Structures are given as structure tokens and as C-alpha cells.
Coordinates of C-alpha atoms in Angstrom, one line a residue:
G1 CA 24.7 -26.1 20.4
G2 CA 22.7 -23.7 22.6
G3 CA 19.0 -22.7 22.7
Y4 CA 16.1 -23.1 25.0
F5 CA 12.4 -24.2 25.0
K6 CA 9.3 -23.9 27.2
I7 CA 8.1 -27.0 29.0
V8 CA 4.4 -27.1 29.5
N9 CA 2.5 -30.0 30.9
Q10 CA 0.1 -31.7 28.4
S11 CA -2.2 -32.9 31.2
L12 CA -3.3 -29.4 32.2
K13 CA -6.3 -29.2 29.9
P14 CA -7.7 -32.7 30.5
A15 CA -7.3 -32.2 34.2
L16 CA -9.3 -29.0 34.2
K17 CA -11.9 -30.6 31.9
S18 CA -12.3 -33.4 34.4
L19 CA -12.7 -31.0 37.3
G20 CA -15.7 -29.4 35.5
Y21 CA -14.3 -26.2 34.1
S22 CA -15.8 -24.8 30.9
D23 CA -13.9 -24.5 27.7
Q24 CA -13.6 -20.7 28.0
Q25 CA -12.5 -21.0 31.6
I26 CA -9.8 -23.5 30.6
E27 CA -8.6 -21.2 27.8
D28 CA -8.3 -18.3 30.3
I29 CA -6.5 -20.5 32.8
V30 CA -4.0 -21.7 30.1
A31 CA -3.5 -18.2 28.9
Y32 CA -2.7 -17.1 32.4
T33 CA -0.2 -19.8 32.7
K34 CA 1.7 -19.7 29.4
G35 CA 0.7 -16.3 28.1
H36 CA -1.2 -15.0 25.1
A37 CA 2.0 -14.9 22.9
T38 CA 0.7 -11.6 21.1
L39 CA 0.8 -7.9 21.8
D40 CA -3.0 -7.6 20.9
G41 CA -4.8 -6.6 24.1
C42 CA -1.4 -6.4 25.9
P43 CA -1.4 -3.6 28.6
H44 CA 1.1 -0.8 28.2
I45 CA 3.2 -2.5 25.4
N46 CA 1.1 -3.0 22.3
A47 CA 0.9 -1.9 18.7
K48 CA -0.5 1.6 19.5
S49 CA 2.2 2.4 22.1
L50 CA 5.0 1.1 20.0
K51 CA 3.8 3.1 17.0
A52 CA 3.9 6.2 19.2
K53 CA 7.7 5.5 19.7
G54 CA 8.4 5.1 16.1
F55 CA 7.7 1.4 15.3
S56 CA 6.1 0.6 12.0
E57 CA 3.9 -2.4 11.1
K58 CA 7.0 -4.2 9.8
E59 CA 8.8 -4.0 13.1
I60 CA 5.7 -4.9 15.1
L61 CA 5.1 -8.0 12.9
A62 CA 8.8 -9.0 13.3
I63 CA 8.3 -8.9 17.1
E64 CA 5.0 -10.8 17.0
T65 CA 6.8 -13.8 15.3
Q66 CA 9.2 -14.2 18.2
L67 CA 6.6 -14.1 21.0
A68 CA 5.5 -17.7 21.0
G69 CA 8.9 -19.0 22.2
V70 CA 10.3 -16.3 24.5
F71 CA 10.4 -16.5 28.3
E72 CA 10.4 -12.8 28.8
L73 CA 9.1 -10.0 26.5
K74 CA 12.5 -8.3 26.4
F75 CA 14.0 -11.2 24.6
A76 CA 11.9 -10.3 21.5
F77 CA 13.1 -6.7 21.4
N78 CA 16.7 -6.9 20.1
R79 CA 18.9 -5.7 17.2
F80 CA 18.5 -9.1 15.5
T81 CA 14.7 -8.9 15.3
L82 CA 14.5 -5.2 14.5
G83 CA 17.7 -4.5 12.5
D84 CA 20.6 -2.3 13.3
D85 CA 19.4 0.5 11.0
F86 CA 16.0 0.9 12.7
C87 CA 17.6 0.7 16.2
K88 CA 20.1 3.4 15.4
E89 CA 18.2 5.7 13.1
V90 CA 14.8 5.6 14.7
L91 CA 15.4 4.5 18.2
G92 CA 18.6 6.5 18.5
M93 CA 20.6 3.7 20.0
S94 CA 24.5 3.4 19.8
D95 CA 26.7 0.5 18.9
S96 CA 27.8 0.2 22.5
D97 CA 24.2 -0.1 23.6
L98 CA 23.4 -2.8 21.0
N99 CA 26.5 -4.8 21.8
D100 CA 25.9 -4.6 25.6
I101 CA 24.3 -8.0 26.6
E102 CA 22.7 -6.3 29.6
F103 CA 21.1 -3.6 27.6
D104 CA 17.3 -3.6 28.0
M105 CA 15.6 -2.0 24.9
L106 CA 12.2 -1.7 26.5
K107 CA 13.5 0.4 29.3
A108 CA 15.6 2.4 26.9
I109 CA 12.6 3.4 24.9
G110 CA 10.7 4.6 28.0
F111 CA 8.7 1.8 29.6
S112 CA 8.9 1.4 33.3
D113 CA 9.6 -1.8 35.3
D114 CA 6.0 -2.1 36.4
E115 CA 4.7 -1.7 32.8
I116 CA 7.2 -4.3 31.4
E117 CA 6.3 -6.8 34.2
S118 CA 2.6 -6.4 33.6
A119 CA 3.1 -6.8 29.8
N120 CA 5.4 -9.7 30.4
E121 CA 2.8 -11.6 32.3
Y122 CA 0.2 -11.0 29.6
V123 CA 2.5 -12.1 26.7
C124 CA 4.7 -14.8 28.3
G125 CA 2.5 -15.9 31.2
T126 CA 3.1 -16.4 34.9
M127 CA 4.5 -19.9 34.4
T128 CA 2.4 -21.1 37.2
I129 CA -1.3 -22.1 37.7
E130 CA -1.4 -20.5 41.2
G131 CA -3.6 -17.4 41.1
A132 CA -5.3 -18.4 37.8
P133 CA -8.8 -17.0 37.2
Y134 CA -11.7 -19.3 38.0
L135 CA -9.4 -21.9 39.5
E136 CA -10.6 -23.0 43.0
E137 CA -8.0 -23.2 45.7
E138 CA -9.0 -26.6 46.8
H139 CA -7.8 -27.8 43.3
Y140 CA -4.3 -26.4 43.7
P141 CA -2.8 -29.6 45.1
I142 CA -3.7 -31.5 41.9
F143 CA -1.3 -29.3 40.0
D144 CA 1.7 -29.2 42.4
C145 CA 5.1 -29.9 41.0
A146 CA 8.5 -31.0 42.3
N147 CA 9.6 -27.3 42.4
K148 CA 8.0 -23.9 42.8
C149 CA 6.7 -22.6 39.4
G150 CA 7.1 -19.2 38.1
K151 CA 7.9 -16.0 40.0
K152 CA 4.6 -16.2 41.8
G153 CA 4.5 -19.9 42.6
K154 CA 4.8 -20.9 46.2
R155 CA 3.5 -24.5 46.2
Y156 CA 5.5 -27.7 45.5
I157 CA 5.5 -31.3 46.5
P158 CA 7.7 -31.8 49.6
Y159 CA 10.3 -34.5 49.7
Y160 CA 8.2 -36.7 52.0
G161 CA 5.6 -36.8 49.3
H162 CA 8.0 -38.4 47.0
L163 CA 9.1 -40.9 49.6
R164 CA 5.5 -41.9 50.5
Q165 CA 4.7 -42.4 46.8
M166 CA 7.6 -44.8 46.6
A167 CA 6.7 -46.5 49.8
A168 CA 3.2 -47.3 48.4
A169 CA 4.9 -49.2 45.4
Q170 CA 7.9 -50.7 47.1
P171 CA 6.2 -53.8 48.6
F172 CA 5.2 -54.9 45.1
I173 CA 8.7 -54.4 43.5
S174 CA 11.7 -56.7 44.1
G175 CA 14.3 -54.1 43.3
S176 CA 14.8 -50.5 44.1
I177 CA 12.9 -47.6 42.4
S178 CA 14.5 -45.3 40.0
K179 CA 12.9 -42.1 41.3
T180 CA 14.6 -38.9 42.3
I181 CA 13.6 -37.2 45.5
N182 CA 13.5 -33.5 44.7
M183 CA 14.5 -31.0 47.4
P184 CA 14.6 -27.2 47.2
E185 CA 17.8 -25.3 47.0
N186 CA 17.4 -23.8 50.4
C187 CA 17.0 -27.2 52.2
S188 CA 19.2 -27.8 55.2
V189 CA 21.5 -30.6 56.4
S190 CA 18.8 -31.7 58.8
D191 CA 16.3 -31.9 55.9
I192 CA 18.6 -34.3 54.1
Q193 CA 19.2 -36.3 57.2
N194 CA 15.4 -36.5 57.8
A195 CA 14.8 -37.7 54.3
Y196 CA 17.2 -40.6 54.7
M197 CA 15.7 -41.5 58.1
E198 CA 12.2 -41.5 56.7
S199 CA 13.3 -43.6 53.8
W200 CA 14.6 -46.2 56.2
E201 CA 11.4 -46.0 58.3
L202 CA 9.3 -46.6 55.1
M203 CA 11.5 -49.6 54.2
L204 CA 12.7 -48.1 50.9
K205 CA 15.6 -49.8 49.2
C206 CA 17.0 -46.6 47.6
N207 CA 16.8 -42.9 48.0
A208 CA 18.3 -40.7 45.2
I209 CA 18.1 -37.1 46.6
Y210 CA 18.6 -34.2 44.2
R211 CA 18.9 -30.7 45.6
D212 CA 17.9 -28.0 43.2
S213 CA 20.7 -26.2 41.4
S214 CA 23.4 -28.6 42.8
K215 CA 24.6 -29.9 39.5
L216 CA 27.3 -28.3 37.4
S217 CA 24.7 -27.4 34.9
Q218 CA 21.2 -28.6 35.1
P219 CA 19.1 -28.8 32.0
L220 CA 16.0 -27.9 33.9
S221 CA 16.1 -24.6 35.7
T222 CA 13.4 -22.9 37.9
S223 CA 15.1 -19.6 38.4
S224 CA 16.0 -16.7 36.1
S225 CA 19.1 -14.6 36.1
D226 CA 16.8 -11.6 36.8
D227 CA 15.2 -11.6 40.2
L228 CA 12.2 -9.8 38.8
Y229 CA 11.5 -12.9 36.7
A230 CA 12.5 -15.5 39.2
T231 CA 11.3 -18.5 37.3
L232 CA 11.4 -19.5 33.6
F233 CA 10.0 -23.0 33.6
D234 CA 6.7 -24.5 34.7
F235 CA 5.6 -28.1 34.6
S236 CA 1.9 -27.3 34.9
S237 CA 1.0 -26.0 31.5
D238 CA -0.2 -27.7 28.5
E239 CA 2.1 -27.8 25.4
V240 CA 5.7 -27.9 24.4
V241 CA 7.1 -25.1 22.3
A242 CA 10.6 -25.7 21.1
E243 CA 12.8 -23.4 19.0
E244 CA 16.4 -23.3 17.8
I245 CA 17.9 -20.1 19.0
G246 CA 20.8 -18.5 17.1
P247 CA 22.6 -15.2 17.5
Q248 CA 20.4 -13.6 14.9
Q249 CA 17.2 -14.5 16.7
V250 CA 17.7 -13.5 20.3
Q251 CA 19.9 -10.9 21.9
Q252 CA 20.8 -12.8 25.0
V253 CA 20.1 -16.0 26.9
I254 CA 21.9 -15.8 30.3
E255 CA 22.6 -19.0 32.0
K256 CA 24.3 -19.1 35.4
I257 CA 26.3 -22.3 35.4
I258 CA 28.6 -23.0 38.3
Q259 CA 31.7 -24.6 36.8
K260 CA 33.9 -27.0 38.7
P261 CA 37.4 -27.5 37.3
L262 CA 38.0 -30.9 35.8
R263 CA 41.3 -32.7 36.0
R264 CA 42.6 -34.5 33.0
K265 CA 44.8 -37.3 34.3
L266 CA 47.5 -38.9 32.3
P267 CA 47.1 -42.6 31.3
N268 CA 49.0 -45.2 33.5
E269 CA 51.5 -45.8 30.7
R270 CA 52.6 -42.6 28.9
R271 CA 55.5 -41.3 26.9
S272 CA 58.0 -38.9 28.4
I273 CA 61.0 -36.8 27.4
T274 CA 64.0 -36.3 29.8
H275 CA 66.4 -33.4 29.4
K276 CA 69.6 -32.8 31.3
F277 CA 70.6 -29.2 32.2
S278 CA 73.3 -27.4 34.1
I279 CA 73.1 -23.8 35.3
S280 CA 76.3 -22.4 36.7
G281 CA 77.3 -25.8 37.9
H282 CA 73.8 -26.7 39.3
E283 CA 72.9 -29.9 37.4
G284 CA 69.5 -31.4 37.2
Y285 CA 67.1 -33.3 35.0
L286 CA 63.7 -32.2 33.5
T287 CA 61.2 -35.0 32.7
A288 CA 58.0 -34.2 31.0
G289 CA 55.2 -36.8 30.9
L290 CA 53.0 -36.6 27.7
Y291 CA 49.4 -37.1 26.9
E292 CA 48.5 -39.2 23.8
D293 CA 48.4 -36.0 21.7
G294 CA 52.0 -35.1 22.6
Q295 CA 51.1 -32.2 25.0
P296 CA 52.7 -32.2 28.5
G297 CA 50.7 -33.4 31.5
E298 CA 53.3 -33.5 34.2
I299 CA 56.8 -32.2 35.0
F300 CA 59.5 -33.7 37.2
I301 CA 62.5 -31.6 38.2
K302 CA 65.4 -33.6 39.7
M303 CA 68.4 -31.7 41.1
S304 CA 71.8 -33.3 41.6
K305 CA 72.1 -32.5 45.2
E306 CA 69.4 -34.5 47.1
G307 CA 68.1 -33.1 50.4
S308 CA 69.0 -29.5 49.6
T309 CA 66.6 -26.7 49.9
L310 CA 66.8 -26.0 46.1
S311 CA 65.9 -29.6 45.4
G312 CA 62.8 -29.4 47.7
I313 CA 61.7 -26.2 46.1
M314 CA 62.0 -27.7 42.7
D315 CA 60.0 -30.8 43.7
A316 CA 57.2 -28.5 44.9
L317 CA 57.5 -26.4 41.7
A318 CA 57.2 -29.5 39.5
L319 CA 54.1 -30.6 41.4
S320 CA 52.5 -27.2 41.0
I321 CA 53.3 -27.1 37.2
S322 CA 51.9 -30.7 36.8
M323 CA 48.6 -29.8 38.5
N324 CA 48.3 -26.7 36.4
L325 CA 48.7 -28.7 33.2
Q326 CA 46.3 -31.3 34.3
Y327 CA 43.6 -28.8 35.2
G328 CA 43.9 -27.1 31.8
V329 CA 46.2 -24.2 32.2
P330 CA 47.7 -23.5 28.8
V331 CA 51.4 -24.1 28.4
E332 CA 51.9 -20.6 27.0
V333 CA 50.5 -19.1 30.2
L334 CA 53.0 -21.0 32.3
V335 CA 55.9 -20.2 29.9
S336 CA 55.0 -16.5 30.0
K337 CA 55.2 -16.5 33.9
F338 CA 58.5 -18.4 34.0
C339 CA 60.6 -16.6 31.3
H340 CA 62.8 -13.8 32.4
T341 CA 62.5 -14.4 36.1
R342 CA 65.8 -13.5 37.6
F343 CA 67.5 -15.1 40.6
E344 CA 70.5 -17.3 41.3
P345 CA 71.6 -19.7 40.0
A346 CA 71.9 -18.0 36.7
G347 CA 74.3 -17.8 33.8
M348 CA 75.8 -20.1 31.2
T349 CA 74.2 -23.5 30.6
G350 CA 76.3 -25.3 28.0
N351 CA 73.2 -26.0 26.0
R352 CA 73.4 -24.5 22.5
D353 CA 69.6 -24.1 22.3
I354 CA 69.4 -22.3 25.6
P355 CA 72.9 -20.9 26.2
M356 CA 72.2 -18.4 29.0
V357 CA 69.4 -18.0 31.4
K358 CA 68.5 -15.8 34.3
S359 CA 67.2 -18.5 36.7
I360 CA 66.1 -22.1 36.8
M361 CA 62.6 -21.1 36.2
D362 CA 63.7 -19.0 33.2
Y363 CA 65.4 -22.2 31.8
I364 CA 62.2 -24.3 32.4
G365 CA 60.1 -21.7 30.6
R366 CA 62.3 -21.4 27.6
W367 CA 62.7 -25.2 27.4
M368 CA 58.9 -25.7 27.5
A369 CA 58.5 -23.0 24.9
L370 CA 60.9 -24.8 22.5
K371 CA 59.3 -28.2 23.0
F372 CA 55.6 -27.5 23.2
L373 CA 54.8 -24.2 21.5
S374 CA 54.7 -23.4 17.9
R375 CA 57.6 -21.6 16.2
E376 CA 56.1 -18.2 16.2
T377 CA 54.7 -18.4 19.7
A378 CA 58.1 -19.7 21.1
K379 CA 59.8 -16.5 19.6
K380 CA 57.9 -14.4 22.0
Y381 CA 59.6 -16.0 25.0
H382 CA 63.0 -17.1 23.5
N383 CA 65.6 -15.8 21.1
A384 CA 64.1 -16.0 17.6
D385 CA 67.3 -17.2 16.0
L386 CA 67.6 -20.1 18.5
V387 CA 64.0 -21.1 18.0
D388 CA 64.4 -21.1 14.2
R389 CA 67.5 -23.2 14.6
A390 CA 65.8 -25.6 16.9
Y391 CA 63.0 -26.2 14.5
E392 CA 65.3 -26.4 11.5
E393 CA 67.5 -29.0 13.2
G394 CA 64.7 -31.0 14.8
N395 CA 65.7 -30.1 18.4
N396 CA 62.0 -29.2 19.2
L397 CA 60.0 -32.1 20.6
M398 CA 57.6 -32.2 17.5
L399 CA 60.3 -33.2 15.0
I400 CA 60.1 -32.2 11.4
Q401 CA 59.1 -35.6 10.1
V402 CA 59.7 -37.2 6.7
P403 CA 58.2 -40.7 6.0
V404 CA 60.7 -43.4 5.5
E405 CA 59.6 -44.0 1.9
Q406 CA 60.6 -40.3 1.2
A407 CA 64.0 -40.6 2.9
E408 CA 65.8 -40.3 -0.5
K409 CA 64.0 -37.1 -1.2
A410 CA 64.9 -35.8 2.3
T411 CA 68.6 -36.6 1.5
E412 CA 68.2 -34.4 -1.6
I413 CA 66.7 -31.6 0.5
V414 CA 69.7 -31.8 2.9
S415 CA 72.3 -31.8 0.0
D416 CA 70.6 -28.6 -1.3
F417 CA 71.6 -26.7 1.8
G418 CA 74.8 -25.8 0.0
D419 CA 77.0 -26.2 3.1
D420 CA 80.3 -28.1 3.4
R421 CA 79.4 -29.5 6.7
T422 CA 78.2 -33.0 6.8
H423 CA 74.6 -33.9 7.5
K424 CA 73.0 -37.2 8.7
L425 CA 69.7 -38.8 8.3
S426 CA 68.6 -40.9 11.3
G427 CA 65.5 -43.2 11.6
V428 CA 63.2 -42.2 14.4
T429 CA 60.4 -44.3 15.9
R430 CA 57.4 -42.1 17.0
V431 CA 54.3 -43.4 18.8
E432 CA 51.1 -41.9 17.4
G433 CA 47.4 -41.9 18.3
D434 CA 46.6 -44.5 21.1
L435 CA 50.2 -45.7 21.4
R436 CA 49.5 -48.9 19.4
D437 CA 50.3 -47.6 16.0
L438 CA 54.0 -47.2 15.3
E439 CA 55.3 -45.3 12.3
K440 CA 58.9 -45.1 11.1
V441 CA 59.9 -41.6 10.2
A442 CA 63.1 -40.0 9.1
A443 CA 64.2 -36.5 10.5
V444 CA 66.9 -34.2 9.4
A445 CA 69.7 -34.5 12.1
P446 CA 71.6 -31.4 13.4
F447 CA 74.7 -30.6 11.3
E448 CA 78.0 -31.0 12.9
M449 CA 80.1 -27.9 14.0
S450 CA 83.6 -27.6 15.3
Q451 CA 84.1 -27.0 19.0
E452 CA 85.5 -23.5 18.3
E453 CA 82.5 -22.6 16.0
L454 CA 80.0 -23.9 18.6
M455 CA 81.7 -22.0 21.5
K456 CA 81.7 -18.8 19.6
L457 CA 78.0 -19.1 18.4
Q458 CA 77.0 -20.0 21.9
Q459 CA 78.6 -17.1 23.5
N460 CA 77.3 -14.7 20.9
K461 CA 73.7 -16.0 21.3
A462 CA 74.0 -15.9 25.1
L463 CA 75.2 -12.3 25.0
A464 CA 72.6 -11.3 22.4
M465 CA 69.8 -12.7 24.6
N466 CA 70.4 -10.0 27.2
N467 CA 71.8 -7.4 24.9
E468 CA 69.4 -7.2 22.0
S469 CA 70.5 -3.8 20.9
A470 CA 74.2 -4.4 21.4
P471 CA 76.5 -3.9 18.4
I472 CA 79.1 -6.5 17.1
C473 CA 82.7 -5.9 17.9
V474 CA 85.4 -5.9 15.2
C475 CA 86.6 -9.3 16.5
G476 CA 83.2 -10.8 15.9
M477 CA 81.9 -10.9 19.5
V478 CA 78.7 -9.3 20.8
M479 CA 79.4 -6.4 23.0
I480 CA 77.8 -5.9 26.4
Q481 CA 76.4 -2.9 28.1
N482 CA 78.9 -0.7 30.0
G483 CA 77.3 2.3 31.4
A484 CA 76.0 4.4 28.4
C485 CA 78.2 2.5 26.0
Y486 CA 79.2 -1.0 25.1
K487 CA 82.4 -3.0 25.6
C488 CA 83.8 -6.3 24.3
V489 CA 84.6 -9.0 26.8
A490 CA 86.9 -10.7 24.2
C491 CA 89.3 -8.0 23.1
G492 CA 88.4 -5.1 25.4
A493 CA 87.4 -2.7 22.7
T494 CA 84.7 -0.2 23.4
S495 CA 82.0 1.6 21.4
G496 CA 83.5 5.0 22.2
C497 CA 83.5 5.3 26.0
S498 CA 86.3 4.3 28.3

């Protein structure tokens, strides 16, 4: 759910004690490592300097309560800690400033980078024991970690140190050792090769190398998003401070996560729907393979003329659509790109739900909109009347379902349509969930129309799709654009122009 915490090593104090350092020296070393967590005694940024900039005791106390868990001092200075009224009225900040995730309040109120860095080390610590007061340099190796610590840290255990540690224990263990070999982010290919070669020479049974920052998102990070504060974590301090972070407690926590696209493959056995189409004599079949939730995961486009250029292009297009769907591209995005593309073959289709199209891709987009998008969303890419009819008649893929035990009630609903045309109820078997639970449902079937009625409706809808502002002729047909006017293709009448 989000959040962060400082990791500080519990063995730091006992180790320093064993090395002969006094209690006061140990406290100073720990404070150098993890910070003082207070503005008292802080250089440049303290209660006195903040009061000079308009802060009161109330705001300073609010900041003090946040200092124990922050990595950088600027995380405590935000609108959520201080309040919008104070930030706007006293500090003179605008809404755009406060909403900007890169906005640095400390810089905005007049502190320099050097002053902020110095105060940050005092309050939040250096996150490394290197350079700590009183600590003798000969004791540094005792506190070395798998990675460099803090922005000042330079020491770390090299990969061969891990390997030799394992080699010391391997003769006494029958299996391999569950131990990761940490390597820095800037290691080379030859470094990896040498690590495996040395593992073989030391007779290790396993070598699990981990190069820093090579995971999609690693929970333990040793680098900050700001080069000025290069490191946020340290394994050489003495306590764990954990805190739940919400939007009202911190202004920003920036995580750089390299995301790799993930492919969601379809199960080996899946449902599909096959649709036959014909566009100006070019026949073909659309087959959509479905995930368990009914969403499309693959498309096959089969043209009637095998070996033709168009057939090959459609095969490549289907593969591209399928890969897009499996890698998470929303159906609506594909539909929006396909609809209204214009090239041959185009024209009448003989399909009353999609009577006229501008290209095969236009047909695919409109068909996918009808089958896989909600009613209101589909209306953005297809004629609204046709979408409504498809949903009312159950021609969309997600049928309007009525449980079998309510079939009689469904019949009553159909009879209330007040139409002389006959209606039918048909039982439909639909697979739900994990494909093992079958449920009988009843759906309202499309009403029957005469051939003449169907042809006229189809022609009108087809013309209306490309002539949305065209008037209706006295003969009942939709007119088409003719220069600055309109004409009727059925009776020849015009809207006023010749």
C-alpha cells in the first residue's frame, strides 16, 4: 500500500561497545549515522531561523513530529504537515507550487543547497559510519556492508568476500548454500564471469549473483532519486524506525522503478466467438479468443482468398492486435485507432449491426466496440442507434441475461413491447468463472423483420453513419451530400440545389 522505513543495524552499539568506545562516543557515532531527529542544535535550519521566516511554535512542533522517520529534511516540510492556509497566507505559495511534486519548500523560503545539505546530515544522518567522530579507521572493515552506504560511503564487501565466506562453510554442508552474492550496479561482464570462475575454484555448489538495481522493483534501495542525497538506506546503524506514510503525512516519495511489460497469456483451452463478414465482396472471418472474464486476448482474421496480399496483411494485423491485448493495451485504445480509417475495400457489408464501413480495419474496430465495450463507450465509435439496438436485442457479446427460473417474467417483459412482430425466447448456455460452472440463462432474441423493412433500415443506417447531418427525403430515405446540398439516391429529389 505504499510507505517506507529506515533500516538501521541493531549490532552497531554492541560492536562499538566491544571495541572499547565510551557511551558518549557511541552516542555521537550513532547520531552521525542516523541523525539527531530534531531541529534543536541544527545548523542553518532551526527554530530561530524558521521563526524569522514566519513559522510559529505550532508549525515547528508539527515538523518536529515528522523528523524521526524521514530520509531527508525536505520530506517534513510540506503542505500536509503545515497546512494549506499557512503555506499560502504566510509563506506566499500558490496552488501550483503546492501541487508540484518536485517543489522544494526549503529552497522556496530562502535556504541554499549547502545549508539544506548541512541541516539534512544533522537531522537525518549520513546513513554511513564512515567518517564518524572518534571511530578509528582500522575498525572500518568491521562495519562493511554488501553495498555502499549513504552518500559519503565508499566501502563495501566485494563479491569475493561473499564467495570465501561460503567456501569456509561448504565442506560441512551436504547441499548448496542459500546466500546471495551482492555485486554493485556498475559491475562488468568480466566481473560476473570471474565470480562464477572463483565459485568453481572454491568448489561451491551454488552461486546466486544479484547485481544491484537489476530487479523490476527491489525493496531495498541504496540510491536516492536526487543525486545530492545519493543514498537512503544503511545497514550499519542501530534501530528500526517504521512508519505508515499516507498522502497527508508526506508530500512525495519518489521511487524509480524500471517496469518491464508483462504478457498475460490465454489458457490452453478458452472460449472464442467467430464472426463472418463481407465488405464489398471481400469475405472473411473474425475469431476472438477470450479470457476467463470474457475479455478478448487474441484475434484471428481469415480472408476467403488464401495467399493474397490482403490475407497476409490481415494475418500480420491479427498477430499485432493479439500481442497488444495480451500485453495490456485496453480494447478501447485499439478501437479508437481502427474506427474511421478509410481505404478499400469499403462499403456495404450486409450486417445490420454494422451496415457500412470505410475499411476492414474500420469494421474490426466497430465490431470490437459492439462486443467488448460498454454501451456508452461503444457509442463514441459506432452509430448510437445501432449500438442501442445491439444491446436491446442481445447482439453484443455480453448478452442481456435472464435466469431460467425467471423465463416467464422475461416473456412478460417481451410482450409489453407493444409490437405486432413476433419475439422468441431461446435458452443460452454460458460458461462463467473458471469454465467449470455452467449456468443456463435465457436471453431476449432479436425480433423478426420483413426483408423489405430490413433493407430499408440497413440503407438508412448506413447512409446516416457517414451523413450525420443529412435530412430525410419525402420518400423516407436518408439523403447524401451533393456539393453544398443533399440529394436522395432513391427518388432523385434534392434539398434545393440541382
